[in-house]
């Protein structure tokens, strides 16, 4: 049995789907009763509803699992507290393999959510647990947040300069790599950076979107204060807004990218390019909806 925490989130669903497709028995930890149906449909064998910050819940979910894939909620101020709790309970339950979903360059102190993940990694090293750490680049799927204005207005809006250079990775490739390290032997003690593309400017990204959509798309920088106002209107919390602002400033000052070689080696093929991701997204958006009875 493999436990996936944060299982109903964007990353969790992708990982559960691939694990099930590869024949693994999955126990899913979800936050709300309303998320249970989603992970059942993905094929999870067991679903537990609970809070990762709660020791009783964490103690219960780690019981009897061979391996676990720990995904902390996105932009959580509790990343380290949750990480320590999950590592501690996994150790007490003698879990044989702890795989941690970290982030590319957790060493960047200027980004608090990266720094929190570095501290979890350090705690994991010191726990004595057999571990693997995956460090994904920003997902290509983040572009989907602005998909409608890309398609309808031909504008790709980003809260940093359009010259900002970023590497990206397809979440489907991340999930495939996660399933490989969880199912196949030989990955204990490893830390893998998961990067799919070379560093692309936002103008490069817009040019690839233009080709994939068959219409002109232009990258446009949104001033940070305008972005912040919009984010607060959507109800995003203060910690999340401030942390994202710091991340966007870091991106603009330094860029953020890595190297795709490790991911290519883990997948046994070239990682998905951004052009392929756009083609796939266009196909999926055009497909008729699946109606379930
Ligand atoms: N997005 C990227 O480009 C990227 C790149 C690299 C790494 N990452 C990392 O990937 C991780 C997952 O990101 P994501 O976007 O997949 O997250 P997500 O969609 O927000 O998923 C997190 C899941 O955890 C649930 N959750 C929230 N609080 C919880 C709690 N206290 N106890 C149990 N479950 C709880 C959420 O439920 P609710 O929805 O009900 O709150 C949601 O189902 C993050 O740690 C992020 O830093 C992201």
Coordinates of C-alpha atoms and ligand atoms in Angstrom, one line a residue:
X1 CA 0.0 0.0 0.0
X2 CA 1.2 3.5 -0.9
X3 CA -0.1 6.5 1.0
X4 CA -0.5 9.8 -1.0
X5 CA -1.1 12.9 1.2
X6 CA -2.8 16.0 -0.4
X7 CA -4.4 13.4 -2.7
X8 CA -7.3 15.5 -4.0
X9 CA -5.1 18.4 -5.1
X10 CA -3.7 19.1 -8.5
X11 CA -0.5 17.2 -7.8
X12 CA -2.1 14.5 -5.7
X13 CA -4.7 13.5 -8.4
X14 CA -2.0 13.3 -11.1
X15 CA 0.1 11.0 -8.8
X16 CA -2.8 8.8 -7.7
X17 CA -3.9 8.4 -11.4
X18 CA -0.5 7.1 -12.5
X19 CA 0.1 4.9 -9.5
X20 CA -3.3 3.2 -10.1
X21 CA -2.6 2.8 -13.8
X22 CA 0.7 1.1 -12.8
X23 CA -1.1 -1.4 -10.6
X24 CA -0.3 0.1 -7.2
X25 CA -2.7 0.0 -4.2
X26 CA -3.2 3.6 -3.0
X27 CA -4.4 5.0 0.2
X28 CA -5.4 8.6 -0.2
X29 CA -5.5 11.3 2.5
X30 CA -8.0 14.0 1.6
X31 CA -9.0 17.1 3.5
X32 CA -12.8 17.3 3.0
X33 CA -15.6 14.7 2.7
X34 CA -16.5 16.3 -0.6
X35 CA -13.2 15.2 -2.1
X36 CA -13.7 11.5 -1.4
X37 CA -15.6 10.8 -4.6
X38 CA -12.9 12.3 -6.7
X39 CA -10.1 10.0 -5.5
X40 CA -12.4 7.0 -5.5
X41 CA -13.0 7.7 -9.2
X42 CA -9.3 7.8 -9.8
X43 CA -9.0 4.3 -8.3
X44 CA -7.7 4.8 -4.8
X45 CA -8.2 1.6 -2.8
X46 CA -8.7 3.4 0.6
X47 CA -9.6 7.0 1.3
X48 CA -9.2 8.7 4.7
X49 CA -10.5 12.2 5.4
X50 CA -8.5 14.3 7.8
X51 CA -6.1 17.1 8.6
X52 CA -2.4 16.7 8.0
X53 CA -1.8 19.0 11.0
X54 CA -3.5 16.6 13.3
X55 CA -1.3 13.9 14.9
X56 CA -4.1 11.3 15.3
X57 CA -5.0 11.6 11.6
X58 CA -1.3 11.3 10.5
X59 CA -0.7 8.4 12.9
X60 CA -3.7 6.6 11.4
X61 CA -2.9 7.1 7.7
X62 CA 0.7 5.9 7.9
X63 CA -0.3 2.6 9.6
X64 CA 0.6 -0.4 7.4
X65 CA 1.9 1.5 4.3
X66 CA 5.1 0.3 2.6
X67 CA 5.7 3.8 1.1
X68 CA 4.3 7.2 1.2
X69 CA 4.3 10.2 -1.1
X70 CA 4.0 13.4 1.0
X71 CA 2.5 16.4 -0.8
X72 CA 2.1 19.4 1.5
X73 CA -0.8 21.8 0.6
X74 CA 0.3 24.6 -1.8
X75 CA 1.8 27.7 -0.1
X76 CA 1.3 26.4 3.4
X77 CA 2.7 28.4 6.3
X78 CA 2.7 25.0 8.1
X79 CA 5.0 23.2 5.7
X80 CA 7.7 22.4 8.3
X81 CA 5.3 21.6 11.1
X82 CA 3.4 19.2 8.8
X83 CA 6.6 17.7 7.4
X84 CA 8.0 17.0 10.9
X85 CA 4.8 15.4 11.9
X86 CA 4.5 13.1 8.9
X87 CA 8.2 12.2 9.0
X88 CA 7.9 11.4 12.7
X89 CA 4.8 9.2 12.4
X90 CA 6.2 7.5 9.3
X91 CA 9.3 6.6 11.3
X92 CA 7.3 5.3 14.3
X93 CA 5.3 3.2 11.8
X94 CA 8.5 1.9 10.2
X95 CA 7.4 3.0 6.7
X96 CA 10.0 1.5 4.3
X97 CA 10.2 4.5 1.9
X98 CA 9.4 8.1 2.4
X99 CA 9.1 10.1 -0.9
X100 CA 8.8 13.9 -0.4
X101 CA 7.3 16.2 -3.0
X102 CA 9.6 19.2 -2.6
X103 CA 10.4 22.0 -5.1
X104 CA 13.2 23.0 -7.5
X105 CA 15.9 25.0 -5.6
X106 CA 14.5 24.8 -2.0
X107 CA 17.8 26.5 -1.1
X108 CA 16.3 30.0 -2.0
X109 CA 15.7 31.7 1.3
X110 CA 14.0 34.6 -0.5
X111 CA 11.1 32.3 -1.2
X112 CA 9.6 31.2 2.2
X113 CA 7.7 28.2 0.7
X114 CA 11.0 26.9 -0.8
X115 CA 12.9 27.5 2.4
X116 CA 10.2 25.6 4.4
X117 CA 10.7 22.6 2.1
X118 CA 14.5 22.7 2.6
X119 CA 14.0 22.4 6.3
X120 CA 11.7 19.4 5.7
X121 CA 14.4 17.8 3.5
X122 CA 17.0 18.4 6.3
X123 CA 14.6 16.8 8.9
X124 CA 14.1 13.8 6.6
X125 CA 17.9 13.3 6.2
X126 CA 18.2 13.3 10.0
X127 CA 15.2 11.0 10.6
X128 CA 17.1 7.9 9.4
X129 CA 14.1 7.0 7.1
X130 CA 14.9 5.6 3.6
X131 CA 13.9 8.6 1.5
X132 CA 13.7 10.0 -2.0
X133 CA 13.2 13.7 -2.7
X134 CA 11.6 15.1 -5.9
X135 CA 12.2 18.8 -6.7
X136 CA 9.8 19.8 -9.5
X137 CA 10.1 23.1 -11.5
X138 CA 7.0 25.2 -11.9
X139 CA 4.3 23.2 -13.6
X140 CA 3.2 24.0 -17.2
X141 CA -0.3 23.5 -15.9
X142 CA 0.0 26.9 -14.1
X143 CA -0.5 28.5 -17.5
X144 CA -4.1 27.1 -17.5
X145 CA -5.1 29.6 -14.9
X146 CA -5.1 32.3 -17.6
X147 CA -6.1 30.0 -20.5
X148 CA -9.4 31.8 -21.3
X149 CA -7.7 35.2 -21.8
X150 CA -4.9 33.5 -23.8
X151 CA -7.4 31.9 -26.1
X152 CA -10.0 34.7 -26.3
X153 CA -7.9 37.9 -26.1
X154 CA -4.5 36.6 -27.2
X155 CA -2.9 37.9 -24.0
X156 CA -0.7 35.9 -21.8
X157 CA -0.5 37.8 -18.5
X158 CA 2.4 37.3 -16.0
X159 CA 3.2 39.2 -12.8
X160 CA 6.8 39.8 -13.8
X161 CA 8.8 41.2 -16.8
X162 CA 8.2 39.3 -20.1
X163 CA 12.0 38.8 -20.3
X164 CA 11.9 36.6 -17.2
X165 CA 13.4 33.2 -17.9
X166 CA 11.7 30.2 -16.4
X167 CA 12.0 26.4 -16.7
X168 CA 8.8 24.4 -16.5
X169 CA 7.7 20.8 -16.2
X170 CA 4.6 18.9 -17.2
X171 CA 2.8 17.7 -14.1
X172 CA 2.1 14.4 -16.0
X173 CA 5.9 13.9 -16.2
X174 CA 6.3 14.7 -12.5
X175 CA 3.6 12.1 -11.7
X176 CA 5.2 9.5 -13.9
X177 CA 8.6 10.1 -12.2
X178 CA 6.9 9.9 -8.7
X179 CA 5.3 6.5 -9.6
X180 CA 8.7 5.2 -10.8
X181 CA 10.5 6.1 -7.6
X182 CA 7.7 4.7 -5.5
X183 CA 7.2 1.4 -7.4
X184 CA 10.7 0.6 -8.7
X185 CA 13.7 -0.2 -6.5
X186 CA 16.9 1.8 -6.5
X187 CA 15.9 5.3 -5.7
X188 CA 16.4 5.5 -2.0
X189 CA 18.8 8.3 -0.8
X190 CA 18.3 10.2 -4.1
X191 CA 17.3 13.8 -4.6
X192 CA 16.1 14.5 -8.2
X193 CA 15.4 17.8 -9.8
X194 CA 12.5 17.5 -12.2
X195 CA 12.7 20.0 -15.0
X196 CA 11.1 19.6 -18.4
X197 CA 12.2 22.6 -20.5
X198 CA 15.2 24.8 -21.0
X199 CA 14.8 28.4 -19.6
X200 CA 12.1 30.2 -21.7
X201 CA 11.3 33.9 -21.6
X202 CA 7.7 34.7 -21.3
X203 CA 7.9 36.0 -24.9
X204 CA 9.1 32.5 -25.9
X205 CA 6.1 31.0 -24.0
X206 CA 3.7 33.3 -25.8
X207 CA 5.3 32.4 -29.2
X208 CA 4.8 28.7 -28.5
X209 CA 1.2 29.4 -27.4
X210 CA 0.7 31.4 -30.7
X211 CA 1.9 28.4 -32.8
X212 CA -0.2 25.9 -30.8
X213 CA -3.4 27.9 -30.9
X214 CA -3.0 29.2 -34.4
X215 CA -3.5 32.8 -33.3
X216 CA -1.2 35.6 -32.1
X217 CA -0.6 35.6 -28.3
X218 CA 1.4 38.3 -26.7
X219 CA 3.0 38.2 -23.3
X220 CA 2.0 41.1 -21.0
X221 CA 3.5 42.0 -17.6
X222 CA 0.9 42.8 -15.0
X223 CA 2.2 45.2 -12.3
X224 CA 2.5 43.4 -9.0
X225 CA 0.2 45.7 -7.1
X226 CA -2.5 45.0 -9.7
X227 CA -1.9 41.3 -9.4
X228 CA -2.0 41.5 -5.6
X229 CA -5.3 43.4 -5.6
X230 CA -6.9 40.8 -8.0
X231 CA -5.5 37.9 -5.8
X232 CA -7.0 39.4 -2.6
X233 CA -10.4 39.8 -4.4
X234 CA -10.4 36.0 -5.1
X235 CA -10.0 35.4 -1.4
X236 CA -6.3 34.2 -1.4
X237 CA -4.9 34.4 2.1
X238 CA -2.4 37.1 3.3
X239 CA 0.5 34.6 3.7
X240 CA -0.1 33.1 0.2
X241 CA -0.3 36.6 -1.4
X242 CA 2.9 37.9 0.3
X243 CA 4.7 34.6 -0.5
X244 CA 3.7 34.7 -4.1
X245 CA 4.8 38.3 -4.4
X246 CA 8.2 37.4 -3.1
X247 CA 8.4 34.5 -5.6
X248 CA 7.4 36.7 -8.5
X249 CA 10.1 39.3 -7.5
X250 CA 12.7 36.5 -7.3
X251 CA 11.7 35.2 -10.7
X252 CA 12.0 38.6 -12.2
X253 CA 15.4 39.3 -10.6
X254 CA 17.1 36.0 -11.2
X255 CA 15.0 33.8 -13.4
X256 CA 14.3 30.2 -12.3
X257 CA 15.4 27.1 -14.2
X258 CA 17.3 23.9 -14.1
X259 CA 18.3 21.0 -16.3
X260 CA 16.0 18.4 -17.9
X261 CA 18.6 15.5 -18.0
X262 CA 17.6 13.9 -14.7
X263 CA 13.9 13.8 -15.6
X264 CA 14.7 12.4 -19.1
X265 CA 16.7 9.6 -17.4
X266 CA 13.9 8.8 -14.9
X267 CA 11.2 8.7 -17.6
X268 CA 13.3 6.9 -20.2
X269 CA 12.3 9.4 -22.8
X270 CA 12.6 13.1 -23.5
X271 CA 10.5 15.2 -21.1
X272 CA 7.3 16.7 -22.5
X273 CA 8.1 20.0 -24.2
X274 CA 5.9 23.1 -23.7
X275 CA 4.8 22.9 -27.4
X276 CA 3.6 19.3 -26.8
X277 CA 1.8 20.4 -23.6
X278 CA 0.0 23.2 -25.5
X279 CA -1.0 20.8 -28.4
X280 CA -2.4 18.3 -25.8
X281 CA -4.3 21.0 -23.9
X282 CA -5.9 22.3 -27.1
X283 CA -7.0 18.7 -28.0
X284 CA -8.4 18.2 -24.5
X285 CA -10.3 21.5 -24.5
X286 CA -11.8 20.6 -27.9
X287 CA -12.9 17.1 -26.8
X288 CA -16.6 16.7 -25.9
X289 CA -17.1 16.4 -22.1
X290 CA -17.4 12.9 -20.6
X291 CA -20.8 12.4 -19.1
X292 CA -21.0 9.9 -16.2
X293 CA -24.3 8.3 -15.1
Ligands
LIG1 N1 2.3 24.5 -8.7 C1 3.6 24.3 -9.0 O1 4.1 24.8 -10.1 C2 4.5 23.5 -8.1 C3 5.8 23.2 -8.5 C4 6.6 22.5 -7.6 C5 6.1 22.1 -6.4 N2 4.9 22.4 -6.1 C6 4.4 21.9 -4.7 O2 3.3 21.0 -4.9 C7 2.6 20.9 -3.7 C8 1.1 20.6 -4.1 O3 0.7 21.7 -4.9 P1 -0.8 21.6 -5.5 O4 -1.0 22.8 -6.3 O5 -1.0 20.2 -6.0 O6 -1.7 21.7 -4.2 P2 -3.2 21.8 -4.0 O7 -3.9 21.6 -5.3 O8 -3.6 23.0 -3.2 O9 -3.5 20.4 -3.2 C9 -3.4 20.3 -1.8 C10 -4.5 19.4 -1.3 O10 -4.3 19.3 0.1 C11 -5.5 19.6 0.7 N3 -5.3 20.2 2.0 C12 -5.2 21.5 2.4 N4 -5.0 21.7 3.7 C13 -4.9 20.4 4.2 C14 -4.7 19.9 5.5 N5 -4.5 20.7 6.5 N6 -4.7 18.6 5.7 C15 -4.9 17.7 4.6 N7 -5.1 18.1 3.4 C16 -5.1 19.5 3.2 C17 -6.2 20.6 -0.2 O11 -7.6 20.6 0.0 P3 -8.4 22.0 -0.2 O12 -8.4 22.2 -1.7 O13 -9.8 21.6 0.2 O14 -7.8 23.0 0.6 C18 -5.9 19.9 -1.6 O15 -6.7 18.9 -1.9 C19 2.9 22.1 -2.9 O16 3.6 21.8 -1.8 C20 3.7 23.0 -3.9 O17 4.6 23.8 -3.2 C21 4.0 23.1 -6.9

